[in-house]
CSV table of C-alpha atoms in Angstrom, one decimal:
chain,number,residue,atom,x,y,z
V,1,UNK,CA,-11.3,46.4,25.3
V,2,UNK,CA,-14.8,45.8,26.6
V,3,UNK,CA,-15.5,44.6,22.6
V,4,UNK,CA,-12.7,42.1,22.9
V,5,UNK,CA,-13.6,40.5,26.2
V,6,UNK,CA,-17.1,40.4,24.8
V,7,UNK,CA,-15.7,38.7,21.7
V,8,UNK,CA,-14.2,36.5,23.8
V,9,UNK,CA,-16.6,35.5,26.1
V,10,UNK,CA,-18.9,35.0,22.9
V,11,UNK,CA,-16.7,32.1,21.8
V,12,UNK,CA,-16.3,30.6,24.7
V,13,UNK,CA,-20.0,30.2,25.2
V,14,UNK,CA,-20.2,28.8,21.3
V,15,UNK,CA,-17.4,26.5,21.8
V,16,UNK,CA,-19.1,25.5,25.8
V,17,UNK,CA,-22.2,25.1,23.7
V,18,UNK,CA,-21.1,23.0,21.0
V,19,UNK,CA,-18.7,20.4,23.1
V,20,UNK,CA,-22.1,20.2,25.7
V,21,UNK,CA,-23.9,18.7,22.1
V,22,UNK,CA,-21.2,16.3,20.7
V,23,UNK,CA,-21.0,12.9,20.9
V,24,UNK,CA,-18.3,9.9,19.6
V,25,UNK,CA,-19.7,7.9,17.2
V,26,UNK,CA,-18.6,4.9,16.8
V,27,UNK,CA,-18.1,3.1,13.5
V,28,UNK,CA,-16.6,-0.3,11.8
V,29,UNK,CA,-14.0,0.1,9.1
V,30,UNK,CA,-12.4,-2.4,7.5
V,31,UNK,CA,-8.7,-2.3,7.1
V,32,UNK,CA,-8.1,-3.8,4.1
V,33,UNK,CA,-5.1,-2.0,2.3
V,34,UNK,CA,-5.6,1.6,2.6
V,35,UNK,CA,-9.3,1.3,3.8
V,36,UNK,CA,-8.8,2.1,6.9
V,37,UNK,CA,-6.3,5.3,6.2
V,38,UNK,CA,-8.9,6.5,3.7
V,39,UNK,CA,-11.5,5.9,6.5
V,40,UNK,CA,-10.1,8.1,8.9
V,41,UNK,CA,-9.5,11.1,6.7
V,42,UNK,CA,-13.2,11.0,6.1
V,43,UNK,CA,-14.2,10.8,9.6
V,44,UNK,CA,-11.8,13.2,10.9
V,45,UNK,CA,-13.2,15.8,8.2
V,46,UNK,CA,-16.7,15.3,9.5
V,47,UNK,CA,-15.8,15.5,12.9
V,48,UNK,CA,-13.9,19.0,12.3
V,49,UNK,CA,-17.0,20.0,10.8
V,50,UNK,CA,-19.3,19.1,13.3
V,51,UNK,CA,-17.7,19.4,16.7
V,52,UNK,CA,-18.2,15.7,17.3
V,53,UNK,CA,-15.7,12.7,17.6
V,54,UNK,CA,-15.6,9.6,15.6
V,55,UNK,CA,-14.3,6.1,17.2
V,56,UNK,CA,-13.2,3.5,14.9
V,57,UNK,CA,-13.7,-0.1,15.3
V,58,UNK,CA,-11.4,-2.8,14.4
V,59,UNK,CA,-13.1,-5.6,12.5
V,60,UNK,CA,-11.6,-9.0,11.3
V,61,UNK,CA,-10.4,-8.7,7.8
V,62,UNK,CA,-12.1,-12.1,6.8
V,63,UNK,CA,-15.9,-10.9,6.1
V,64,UNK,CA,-16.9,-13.8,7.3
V,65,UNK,CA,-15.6,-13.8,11.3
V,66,UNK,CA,-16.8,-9.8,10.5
V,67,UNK,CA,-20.6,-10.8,9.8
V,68,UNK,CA,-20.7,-13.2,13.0
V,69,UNK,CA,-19.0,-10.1,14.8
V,70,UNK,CA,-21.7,-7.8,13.8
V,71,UNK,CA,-24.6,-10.9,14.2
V,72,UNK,CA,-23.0,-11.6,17.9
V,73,UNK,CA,-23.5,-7.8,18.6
V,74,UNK,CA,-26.8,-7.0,16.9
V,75,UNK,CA,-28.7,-10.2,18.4
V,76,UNK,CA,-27.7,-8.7,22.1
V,77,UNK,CA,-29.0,-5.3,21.0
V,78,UNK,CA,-25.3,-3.6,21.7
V,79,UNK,CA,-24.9,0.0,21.0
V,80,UNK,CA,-21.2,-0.4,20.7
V,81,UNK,CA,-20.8,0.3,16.8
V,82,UNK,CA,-23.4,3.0,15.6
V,83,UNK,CA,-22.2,3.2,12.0
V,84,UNK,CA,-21.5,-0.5,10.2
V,85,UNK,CA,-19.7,-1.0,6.8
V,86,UNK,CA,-21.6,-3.6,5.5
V,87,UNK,CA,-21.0,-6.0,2.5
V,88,UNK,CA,-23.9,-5.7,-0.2
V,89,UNK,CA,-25.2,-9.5,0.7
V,90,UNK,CA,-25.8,-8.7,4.2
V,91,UNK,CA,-28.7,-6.3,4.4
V,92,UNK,CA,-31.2,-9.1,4.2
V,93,UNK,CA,-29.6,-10.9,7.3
V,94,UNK,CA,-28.6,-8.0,9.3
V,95,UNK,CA,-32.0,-5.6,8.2
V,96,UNK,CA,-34.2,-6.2,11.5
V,97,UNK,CA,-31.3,-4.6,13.5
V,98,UNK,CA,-31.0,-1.9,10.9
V,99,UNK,CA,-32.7,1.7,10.7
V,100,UNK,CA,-35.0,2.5,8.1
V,101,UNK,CA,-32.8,5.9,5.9
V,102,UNK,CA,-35.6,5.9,3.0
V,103,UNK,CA,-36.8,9.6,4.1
V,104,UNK,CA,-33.3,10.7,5.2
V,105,UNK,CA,-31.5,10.0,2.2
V,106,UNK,CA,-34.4,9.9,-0.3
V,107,UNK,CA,-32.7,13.4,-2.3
V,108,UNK,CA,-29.7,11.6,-2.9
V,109,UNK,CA,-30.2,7.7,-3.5
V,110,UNK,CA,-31.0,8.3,-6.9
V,111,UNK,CA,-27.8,9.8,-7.7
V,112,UNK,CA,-26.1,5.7,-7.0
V,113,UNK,CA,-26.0,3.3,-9.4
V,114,UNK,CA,-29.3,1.4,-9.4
V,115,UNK,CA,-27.7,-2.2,-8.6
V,116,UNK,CA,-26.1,-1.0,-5.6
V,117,UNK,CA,-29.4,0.8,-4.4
V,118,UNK,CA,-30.8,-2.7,-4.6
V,119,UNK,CA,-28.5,-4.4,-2.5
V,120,UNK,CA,-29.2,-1.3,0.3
V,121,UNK,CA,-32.9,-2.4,0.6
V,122,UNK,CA,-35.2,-5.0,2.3
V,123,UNK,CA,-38.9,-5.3,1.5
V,124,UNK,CA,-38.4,-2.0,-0.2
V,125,UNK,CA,-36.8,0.2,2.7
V,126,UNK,CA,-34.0,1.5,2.3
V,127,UNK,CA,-31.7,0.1,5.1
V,128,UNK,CA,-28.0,1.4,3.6
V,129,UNK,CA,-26.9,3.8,1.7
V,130,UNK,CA,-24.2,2.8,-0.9
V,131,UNK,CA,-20.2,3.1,-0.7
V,132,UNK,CA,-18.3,2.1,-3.4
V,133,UNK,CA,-18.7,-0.9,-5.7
V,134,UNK,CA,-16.6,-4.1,-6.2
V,135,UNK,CA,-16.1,-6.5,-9.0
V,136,UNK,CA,-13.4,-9.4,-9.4
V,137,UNK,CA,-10.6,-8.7,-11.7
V,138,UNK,CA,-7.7,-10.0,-13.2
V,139,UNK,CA,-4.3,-8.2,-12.5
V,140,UNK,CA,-1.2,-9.4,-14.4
V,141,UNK,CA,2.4,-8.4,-14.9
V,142,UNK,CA,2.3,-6.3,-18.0
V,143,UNK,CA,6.3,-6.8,-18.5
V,144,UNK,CA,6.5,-10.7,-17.4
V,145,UNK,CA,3.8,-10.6,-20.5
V,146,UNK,CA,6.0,-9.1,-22.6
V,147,UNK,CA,8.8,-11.0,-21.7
V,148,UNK,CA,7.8,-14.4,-22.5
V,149,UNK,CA,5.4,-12.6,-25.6
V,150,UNK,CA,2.0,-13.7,-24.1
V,151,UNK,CA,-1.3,-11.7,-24.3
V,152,UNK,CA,-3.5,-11.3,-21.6
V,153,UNK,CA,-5.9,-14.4,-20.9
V,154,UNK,CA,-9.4,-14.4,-22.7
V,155,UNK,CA,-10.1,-17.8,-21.0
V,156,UNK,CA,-9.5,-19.7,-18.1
V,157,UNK,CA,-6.9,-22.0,-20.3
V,158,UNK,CA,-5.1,-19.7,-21.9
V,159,UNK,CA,-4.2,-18.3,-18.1
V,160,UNK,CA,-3.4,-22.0,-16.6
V,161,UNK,CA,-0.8,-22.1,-19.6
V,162,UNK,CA,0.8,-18.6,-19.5
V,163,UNK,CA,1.1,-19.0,-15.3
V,164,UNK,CA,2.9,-22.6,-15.7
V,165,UNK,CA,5.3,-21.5,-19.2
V,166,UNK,CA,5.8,-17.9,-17.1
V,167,UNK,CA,6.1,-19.5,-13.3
V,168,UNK,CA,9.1,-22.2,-15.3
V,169,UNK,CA,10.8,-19.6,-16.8
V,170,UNK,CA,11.3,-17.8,-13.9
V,171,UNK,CA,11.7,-20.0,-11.5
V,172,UNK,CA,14.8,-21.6,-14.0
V,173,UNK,CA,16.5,-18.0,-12.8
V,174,UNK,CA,16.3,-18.8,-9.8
V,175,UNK,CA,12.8,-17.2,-8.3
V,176,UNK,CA,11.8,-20.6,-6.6
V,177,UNK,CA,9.3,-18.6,-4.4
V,178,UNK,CA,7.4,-17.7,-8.1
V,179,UNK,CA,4.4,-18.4,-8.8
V,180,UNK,CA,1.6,-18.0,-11.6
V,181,UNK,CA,-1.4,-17.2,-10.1
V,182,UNK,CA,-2.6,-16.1,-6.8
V,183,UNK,CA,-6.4,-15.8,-5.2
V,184,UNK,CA,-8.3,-16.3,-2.4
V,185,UNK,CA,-8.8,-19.6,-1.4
V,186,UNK,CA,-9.6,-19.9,2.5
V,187,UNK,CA,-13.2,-21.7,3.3
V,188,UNK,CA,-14.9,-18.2,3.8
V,189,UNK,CA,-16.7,-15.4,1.9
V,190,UNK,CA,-14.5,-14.9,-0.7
V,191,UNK,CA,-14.4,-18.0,-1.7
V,192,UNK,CA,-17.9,-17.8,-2.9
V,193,UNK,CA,-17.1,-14.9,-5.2
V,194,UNK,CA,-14.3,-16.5,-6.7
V,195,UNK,CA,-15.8,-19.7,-7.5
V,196,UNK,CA,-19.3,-18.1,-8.6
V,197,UNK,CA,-17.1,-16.6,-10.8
V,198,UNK,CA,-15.4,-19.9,-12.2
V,199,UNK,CA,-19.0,-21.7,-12.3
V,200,UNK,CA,-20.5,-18.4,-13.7
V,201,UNK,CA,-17.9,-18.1,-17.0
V,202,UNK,CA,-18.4,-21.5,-17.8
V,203,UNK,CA,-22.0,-21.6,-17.8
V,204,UNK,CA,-22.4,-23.4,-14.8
V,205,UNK,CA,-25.1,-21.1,-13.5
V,206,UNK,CA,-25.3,-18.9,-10.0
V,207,UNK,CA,-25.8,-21.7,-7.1
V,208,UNK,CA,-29.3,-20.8,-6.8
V,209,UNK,CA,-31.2,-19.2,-10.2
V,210,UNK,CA,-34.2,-15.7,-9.9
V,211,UNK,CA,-36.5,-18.2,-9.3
V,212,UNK,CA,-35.2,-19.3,-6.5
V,213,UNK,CA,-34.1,-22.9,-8.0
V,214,UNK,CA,-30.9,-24.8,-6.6
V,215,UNK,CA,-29.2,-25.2,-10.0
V,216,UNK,CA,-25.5,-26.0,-8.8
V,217,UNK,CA,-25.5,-29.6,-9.1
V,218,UNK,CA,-24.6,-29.7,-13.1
V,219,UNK,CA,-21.7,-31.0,-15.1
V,220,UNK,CA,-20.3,-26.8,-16.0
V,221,UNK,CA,-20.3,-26.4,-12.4
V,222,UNK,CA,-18.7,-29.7,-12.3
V,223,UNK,CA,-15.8,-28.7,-14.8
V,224,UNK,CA,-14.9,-25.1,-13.5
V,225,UNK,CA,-13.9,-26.8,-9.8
V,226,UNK,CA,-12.0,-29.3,-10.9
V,227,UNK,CA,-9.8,-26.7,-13.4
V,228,UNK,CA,-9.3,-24.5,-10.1
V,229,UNK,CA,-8.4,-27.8,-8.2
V,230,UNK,CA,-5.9,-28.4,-10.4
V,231,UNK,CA,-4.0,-24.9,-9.8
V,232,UNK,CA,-3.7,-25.6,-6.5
V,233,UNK,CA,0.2,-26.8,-6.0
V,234,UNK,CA,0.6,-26.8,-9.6
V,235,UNK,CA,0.5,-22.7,-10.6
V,236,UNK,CA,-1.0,-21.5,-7.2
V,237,UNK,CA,0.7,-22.2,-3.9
V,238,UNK,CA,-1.1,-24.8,-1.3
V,239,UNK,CA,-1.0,-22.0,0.9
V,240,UNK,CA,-3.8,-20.6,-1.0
V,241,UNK,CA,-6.5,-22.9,0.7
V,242,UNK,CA,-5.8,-20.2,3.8
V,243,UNK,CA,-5.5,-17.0,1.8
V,244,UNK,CA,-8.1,-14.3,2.1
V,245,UNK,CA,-7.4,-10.9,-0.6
V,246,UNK,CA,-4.6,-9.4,1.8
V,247,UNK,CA,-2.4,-12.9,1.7
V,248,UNK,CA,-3.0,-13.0,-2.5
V,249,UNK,CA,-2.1,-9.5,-2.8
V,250,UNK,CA,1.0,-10.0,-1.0
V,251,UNK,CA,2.4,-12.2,-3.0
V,252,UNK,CA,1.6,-10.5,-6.4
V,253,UNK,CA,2.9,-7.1,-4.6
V,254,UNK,CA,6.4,-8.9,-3.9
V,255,UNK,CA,6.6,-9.7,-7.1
V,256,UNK,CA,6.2,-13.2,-6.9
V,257,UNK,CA,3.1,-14.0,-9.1
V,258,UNK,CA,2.5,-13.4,-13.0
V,259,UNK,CA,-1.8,-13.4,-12.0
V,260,UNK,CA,-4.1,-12.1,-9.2
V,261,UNK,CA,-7.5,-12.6,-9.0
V,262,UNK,CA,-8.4,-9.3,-6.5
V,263,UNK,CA,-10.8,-6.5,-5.8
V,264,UNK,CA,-10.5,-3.1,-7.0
V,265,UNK,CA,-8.8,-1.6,-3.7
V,266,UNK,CA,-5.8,-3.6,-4.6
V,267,UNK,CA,-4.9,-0.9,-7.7
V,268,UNK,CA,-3.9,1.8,-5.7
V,269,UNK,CA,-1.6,-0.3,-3.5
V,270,UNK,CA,0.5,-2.0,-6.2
V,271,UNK,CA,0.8,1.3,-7.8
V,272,UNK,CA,2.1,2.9,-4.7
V,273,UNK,CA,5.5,4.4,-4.3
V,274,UNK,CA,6.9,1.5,-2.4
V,275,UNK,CA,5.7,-0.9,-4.4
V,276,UNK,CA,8.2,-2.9,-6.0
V,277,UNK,CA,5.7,-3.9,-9.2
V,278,UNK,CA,4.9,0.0,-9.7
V,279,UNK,CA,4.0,0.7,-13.2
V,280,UNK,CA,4.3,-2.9,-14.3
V,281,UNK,CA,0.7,-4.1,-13.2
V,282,UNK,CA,-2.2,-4.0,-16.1
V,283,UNK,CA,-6.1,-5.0,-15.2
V,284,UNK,CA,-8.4,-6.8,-17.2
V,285,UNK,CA,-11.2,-8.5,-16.9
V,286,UNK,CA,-11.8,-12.7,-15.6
V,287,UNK,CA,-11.4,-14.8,-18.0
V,288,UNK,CA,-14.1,-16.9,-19.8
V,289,UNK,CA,-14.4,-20.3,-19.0
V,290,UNK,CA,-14.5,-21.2,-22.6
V,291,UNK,CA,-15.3,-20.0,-26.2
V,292,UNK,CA,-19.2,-20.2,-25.0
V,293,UNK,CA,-18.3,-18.4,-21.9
V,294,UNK,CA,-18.8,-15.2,-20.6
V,295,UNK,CA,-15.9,-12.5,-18.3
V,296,UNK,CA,-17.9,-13.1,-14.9
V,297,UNK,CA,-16.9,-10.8,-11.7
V,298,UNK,CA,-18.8,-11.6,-9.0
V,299,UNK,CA,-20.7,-7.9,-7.5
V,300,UNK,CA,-19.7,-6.5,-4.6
V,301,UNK,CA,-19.1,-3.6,-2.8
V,302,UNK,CA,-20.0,-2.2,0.5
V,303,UNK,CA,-22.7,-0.2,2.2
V,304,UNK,CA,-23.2,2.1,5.2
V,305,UNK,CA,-25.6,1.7,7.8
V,306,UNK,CA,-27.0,2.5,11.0
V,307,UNK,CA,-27.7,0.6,13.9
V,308,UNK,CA,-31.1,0.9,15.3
V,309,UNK,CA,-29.6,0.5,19.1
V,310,UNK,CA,-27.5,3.4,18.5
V,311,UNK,CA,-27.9,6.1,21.3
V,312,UNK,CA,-27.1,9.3,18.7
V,313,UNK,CA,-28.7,8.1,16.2
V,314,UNK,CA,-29.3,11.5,14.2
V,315,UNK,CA,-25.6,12.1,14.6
V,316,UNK,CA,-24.5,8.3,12.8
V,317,UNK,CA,-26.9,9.5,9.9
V,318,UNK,CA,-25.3,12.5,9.2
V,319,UNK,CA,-21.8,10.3,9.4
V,320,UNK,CA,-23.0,8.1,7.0
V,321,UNK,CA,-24.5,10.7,4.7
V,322,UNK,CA,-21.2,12.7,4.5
V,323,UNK,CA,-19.1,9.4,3.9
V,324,UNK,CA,-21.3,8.3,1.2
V,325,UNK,CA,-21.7,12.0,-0.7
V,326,UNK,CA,-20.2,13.0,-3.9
V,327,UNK,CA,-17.6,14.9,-3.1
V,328,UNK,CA,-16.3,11.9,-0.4
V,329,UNK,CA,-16.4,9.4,-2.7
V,330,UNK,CA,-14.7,11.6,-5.0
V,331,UNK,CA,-11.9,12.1,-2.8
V,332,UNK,CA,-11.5,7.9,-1.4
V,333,UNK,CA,-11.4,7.3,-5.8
V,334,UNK,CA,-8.8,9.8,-5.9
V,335,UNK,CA,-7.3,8.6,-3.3
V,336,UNK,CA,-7.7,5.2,-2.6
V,337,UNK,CA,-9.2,4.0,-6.0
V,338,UNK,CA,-12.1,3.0,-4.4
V,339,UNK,CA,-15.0,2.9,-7.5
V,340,UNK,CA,-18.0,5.4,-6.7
V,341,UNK,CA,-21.4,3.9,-6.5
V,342,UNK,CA,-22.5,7.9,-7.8
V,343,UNK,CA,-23.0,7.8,-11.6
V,344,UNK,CA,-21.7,10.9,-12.8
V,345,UNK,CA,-18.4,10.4,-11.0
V,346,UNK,CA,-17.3,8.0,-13.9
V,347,UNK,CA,-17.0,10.6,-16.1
V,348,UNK,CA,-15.0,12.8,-13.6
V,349,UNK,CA,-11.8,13.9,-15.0
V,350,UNK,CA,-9.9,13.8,-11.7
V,351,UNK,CA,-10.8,10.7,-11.1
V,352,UNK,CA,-9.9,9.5,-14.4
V,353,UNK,CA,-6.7,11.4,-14.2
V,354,UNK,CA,-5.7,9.6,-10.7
V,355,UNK,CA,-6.8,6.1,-11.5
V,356,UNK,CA,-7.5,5.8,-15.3
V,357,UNK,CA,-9.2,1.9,-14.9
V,358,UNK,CA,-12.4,3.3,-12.9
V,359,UNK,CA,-13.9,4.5,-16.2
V,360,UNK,CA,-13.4,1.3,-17.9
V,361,UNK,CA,-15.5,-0.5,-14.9
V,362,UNK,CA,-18.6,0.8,-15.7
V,363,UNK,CA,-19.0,-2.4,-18.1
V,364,UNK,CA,-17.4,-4.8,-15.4
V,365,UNK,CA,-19.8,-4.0,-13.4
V,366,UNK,CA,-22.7,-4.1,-16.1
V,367,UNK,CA,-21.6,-8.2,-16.6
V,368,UNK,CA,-21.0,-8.6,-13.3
V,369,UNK,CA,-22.5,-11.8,-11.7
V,370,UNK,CA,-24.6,-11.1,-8.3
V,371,UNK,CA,-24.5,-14.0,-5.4
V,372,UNK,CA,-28.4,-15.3,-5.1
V,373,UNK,CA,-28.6,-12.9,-2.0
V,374,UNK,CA,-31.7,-11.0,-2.9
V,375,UNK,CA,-33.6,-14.7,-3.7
V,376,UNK,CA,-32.1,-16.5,-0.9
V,377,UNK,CA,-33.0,-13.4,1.5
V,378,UNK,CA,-32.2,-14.4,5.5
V,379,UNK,CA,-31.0,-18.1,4.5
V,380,UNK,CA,-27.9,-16.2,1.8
V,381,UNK,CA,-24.8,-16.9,4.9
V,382,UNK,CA,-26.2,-20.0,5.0
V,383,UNK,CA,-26.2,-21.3,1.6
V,384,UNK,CA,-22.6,-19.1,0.7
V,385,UNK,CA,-21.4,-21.2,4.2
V,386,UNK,CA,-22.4,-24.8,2.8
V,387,UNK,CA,-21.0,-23.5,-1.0
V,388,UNK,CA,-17.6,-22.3,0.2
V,389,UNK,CA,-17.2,-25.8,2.6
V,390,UNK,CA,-17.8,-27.9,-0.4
V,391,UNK,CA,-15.7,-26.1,-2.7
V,392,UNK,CA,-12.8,-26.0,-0.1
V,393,UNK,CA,-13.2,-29.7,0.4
V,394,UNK,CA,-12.7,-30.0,-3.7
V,395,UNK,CA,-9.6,-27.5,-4.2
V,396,UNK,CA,-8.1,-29.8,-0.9
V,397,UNK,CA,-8.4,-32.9,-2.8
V,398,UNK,CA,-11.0,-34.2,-0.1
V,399,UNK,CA,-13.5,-35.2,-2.7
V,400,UNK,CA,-14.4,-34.9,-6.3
V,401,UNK,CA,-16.5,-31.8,-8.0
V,402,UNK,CA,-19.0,-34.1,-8.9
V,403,UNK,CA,-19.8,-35.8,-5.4
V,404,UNK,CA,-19.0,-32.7,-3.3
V,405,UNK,CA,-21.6,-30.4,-5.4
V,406,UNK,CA,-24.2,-34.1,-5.5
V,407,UNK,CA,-23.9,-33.2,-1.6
V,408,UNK,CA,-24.4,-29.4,-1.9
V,409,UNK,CA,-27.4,-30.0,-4.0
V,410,UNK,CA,-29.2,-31.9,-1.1
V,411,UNK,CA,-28.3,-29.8,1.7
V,412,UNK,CA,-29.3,-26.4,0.1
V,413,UNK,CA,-32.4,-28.2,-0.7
V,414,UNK,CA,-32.9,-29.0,2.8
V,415,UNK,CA,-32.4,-25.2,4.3
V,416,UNK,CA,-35.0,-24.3,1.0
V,417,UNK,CA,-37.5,-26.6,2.2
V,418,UNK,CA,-41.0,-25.1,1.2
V,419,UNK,CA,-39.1,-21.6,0.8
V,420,UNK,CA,-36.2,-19.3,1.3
V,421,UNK,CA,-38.2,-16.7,3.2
């Protein structure tokens, strides 16, 4: 008996001892689709394994009211979110509020894929550690193709035509809420990747070139806005100009669009068990804007990182290492699709067995097309800002490709000045 009590009291001091050391840690998660369900698993499992707690924060699902959340909060020196998810062009604008990881995860960074790495670091410190990796693709109705015998779009013209002969056919049987093609069209951050990617396939260049040069202003730029203009009320719904990736997807979801321009995350969700286009969705890469064009998905992805006004800072670390190991990021492409920014997990046969498109990706992401974040450095939200407003002002018939991008040309110009440093 005395052995027992001893037991006892032997536990209850561990388990006195461990609650008197743990802390909440606090961290933002997006919720797009089943981000934030895949999220919690992964911070539930480290806090079973530590003893501690993990709090997590609700962030806007448009990334751009989400960056002026975090700037709002950083610039006061808040402690209120330890751990941020961060998009990969925001470690040059949020870096000074960041902490340095370079010795804490210098045995594993070179296990990520080397583009991602590059996104993580300012002035050569490592100020993120990668997530999972993002590129644009197409999604399309594999039996909608068939139906009306029409092979998946190699340009951007053989996609206007399929949408229009597929969105008439249907909508003759009555579907008057069909439409061809659905994407993300609201004046914020995601309208920059999708209309890199339109400029980008048709040669139109990347806003602003390695060398720093504003390079938008040029009739290929010119062309690929005015195509996308044209979608909008024709193949795409007006409604579109408001859309961010969850409005898009739930249109194609419903079943009421032939074409989706989307992330990756999207996969999992139109495959799942309520979904009422399970089994009938195939991917593909964007279009080319031409037959001298190129498939162009904008990067992206997101990182982890800490905040250097975090009070457990040692604590958010080791969160942000667990999320980001191997076996996690095993378990969210498994789960949740989300594509690994670890190498070797692309040729993982779980993975490939769960969500078959993730080993095709490697080459989507080899072509993919980066936003001029690295060359632009602190001045990147402003020049994506002043791109996305004059693109919005083409697709709402406010003014012509060639003027509004005459205009663009001059104001990014004026936040270069002598530099973008």
């Amino acid at each position: 008996m005395s052995r027992l009590i001893a037991s006892v009291a032997a536990a209850a001091g561990l388990l006195a001892s461990t609650s008197a050391w743990a802390v909440e840690i606090s961290i933002s998660c997006s919720a797009l689709g089943k981000e934030y369900e895949i999220c919690k698993q992964g911070t539930d499992a480290w806090a079973k394994k530590t003893g501690n707690t993990v709090k997590i924060v609700s962030t806007p699902n448009s990334a751009t009211e989400r960056l002026a959340l975090f700037q709002q909060l950083l610039a006061a020196g808040a402690g209120d979110i330890d751990v941020f998810q961060i998009d990969v062009v925001w470690t040059g604008t949020l870096g000074n509020h960041l902490l340095d990881l370079t010795s804490k995860a210098q045995g594993v960074i070179g296990d990520h894929l080397p583009a991602m790495v590059e996104t993580s670091r300012v002035e050569g410190k490592l100020m993120a550690v990668p997530w999972f990796a993002d590129a644009g693709l197409l999604y399309y109705r594999k039996d909608l193709l068939d139906k009306y015998k029409r092979p998946v779009p190699q340009t951007w013209a053989d996609l206007t035509e399929t949408a229009r002969l597929v969105q008439e056919g249907e909508r003759k049987e009555g579907r008057n809420e069909f439409w061809g093609y659905t994407w993300q069209g609201r004046a914020y951050e995601g309208l920059t990747t999708n209309a890199l990617e339109w400029i980008a396939s048709n040669g139109g260049g990347t806003i602003v070139d390695e060398k720093g040069d504003v390079t938008i202003e040029n009739p290929k730029a010119a062309e690929a806005l005015k195509t996308a203009a044209g979608w909008v009320g024709t193949i795409t719904p007006e409604g579109v100009l408001n859309y961010t990736e969850e409005e898009a997807r739930g249109i194609f979801q419903a079943g009421n669009a032939v074409f989706m321009r989307n992330w990756p995350y999207a996969w999992a969700l139109a495959q799942g068990a309520d979904s009422s286009i399970k089994d009938k969705v195939g991917i593909a890469p964007l279009p080319k804007g031409g037959a001298d064009g190129r498939h162009a998905g904008t990067l992206g992805g997101q990182l982890l990182a800490v905040s250097k006004y975090s009070k457990n800072a040692d604590a958010a670390t080791d969160l942000v290492l667990y999320l980001t190991s191997e076996a996690e990021q095993k378990r969210r492409a498994v789960e949740g699709a989300f594509n690994p920014t670890i190498v070797s997990l692309y040729s993982d046969a779980d993975i490939a067995r769960a969500n078959p498109f993730i080993g095709d990706l490697v080459d989507v992401f080899s072509n993919a097309v980066a936003r001029p974040a690295t060359v632009t450095g602190q001045n990147y939200n402003k020049v994506s800002t002043e791109f996305f407003n004059a693109v919005h002002q083409v697709l709402s018939k406010r003014s012509e490709p060639a003027q509004a991008l005459n205009r663009l040309d001059r104001d990014l110009k004026r936040i270069k000045r002598n530099g973008w440093q």
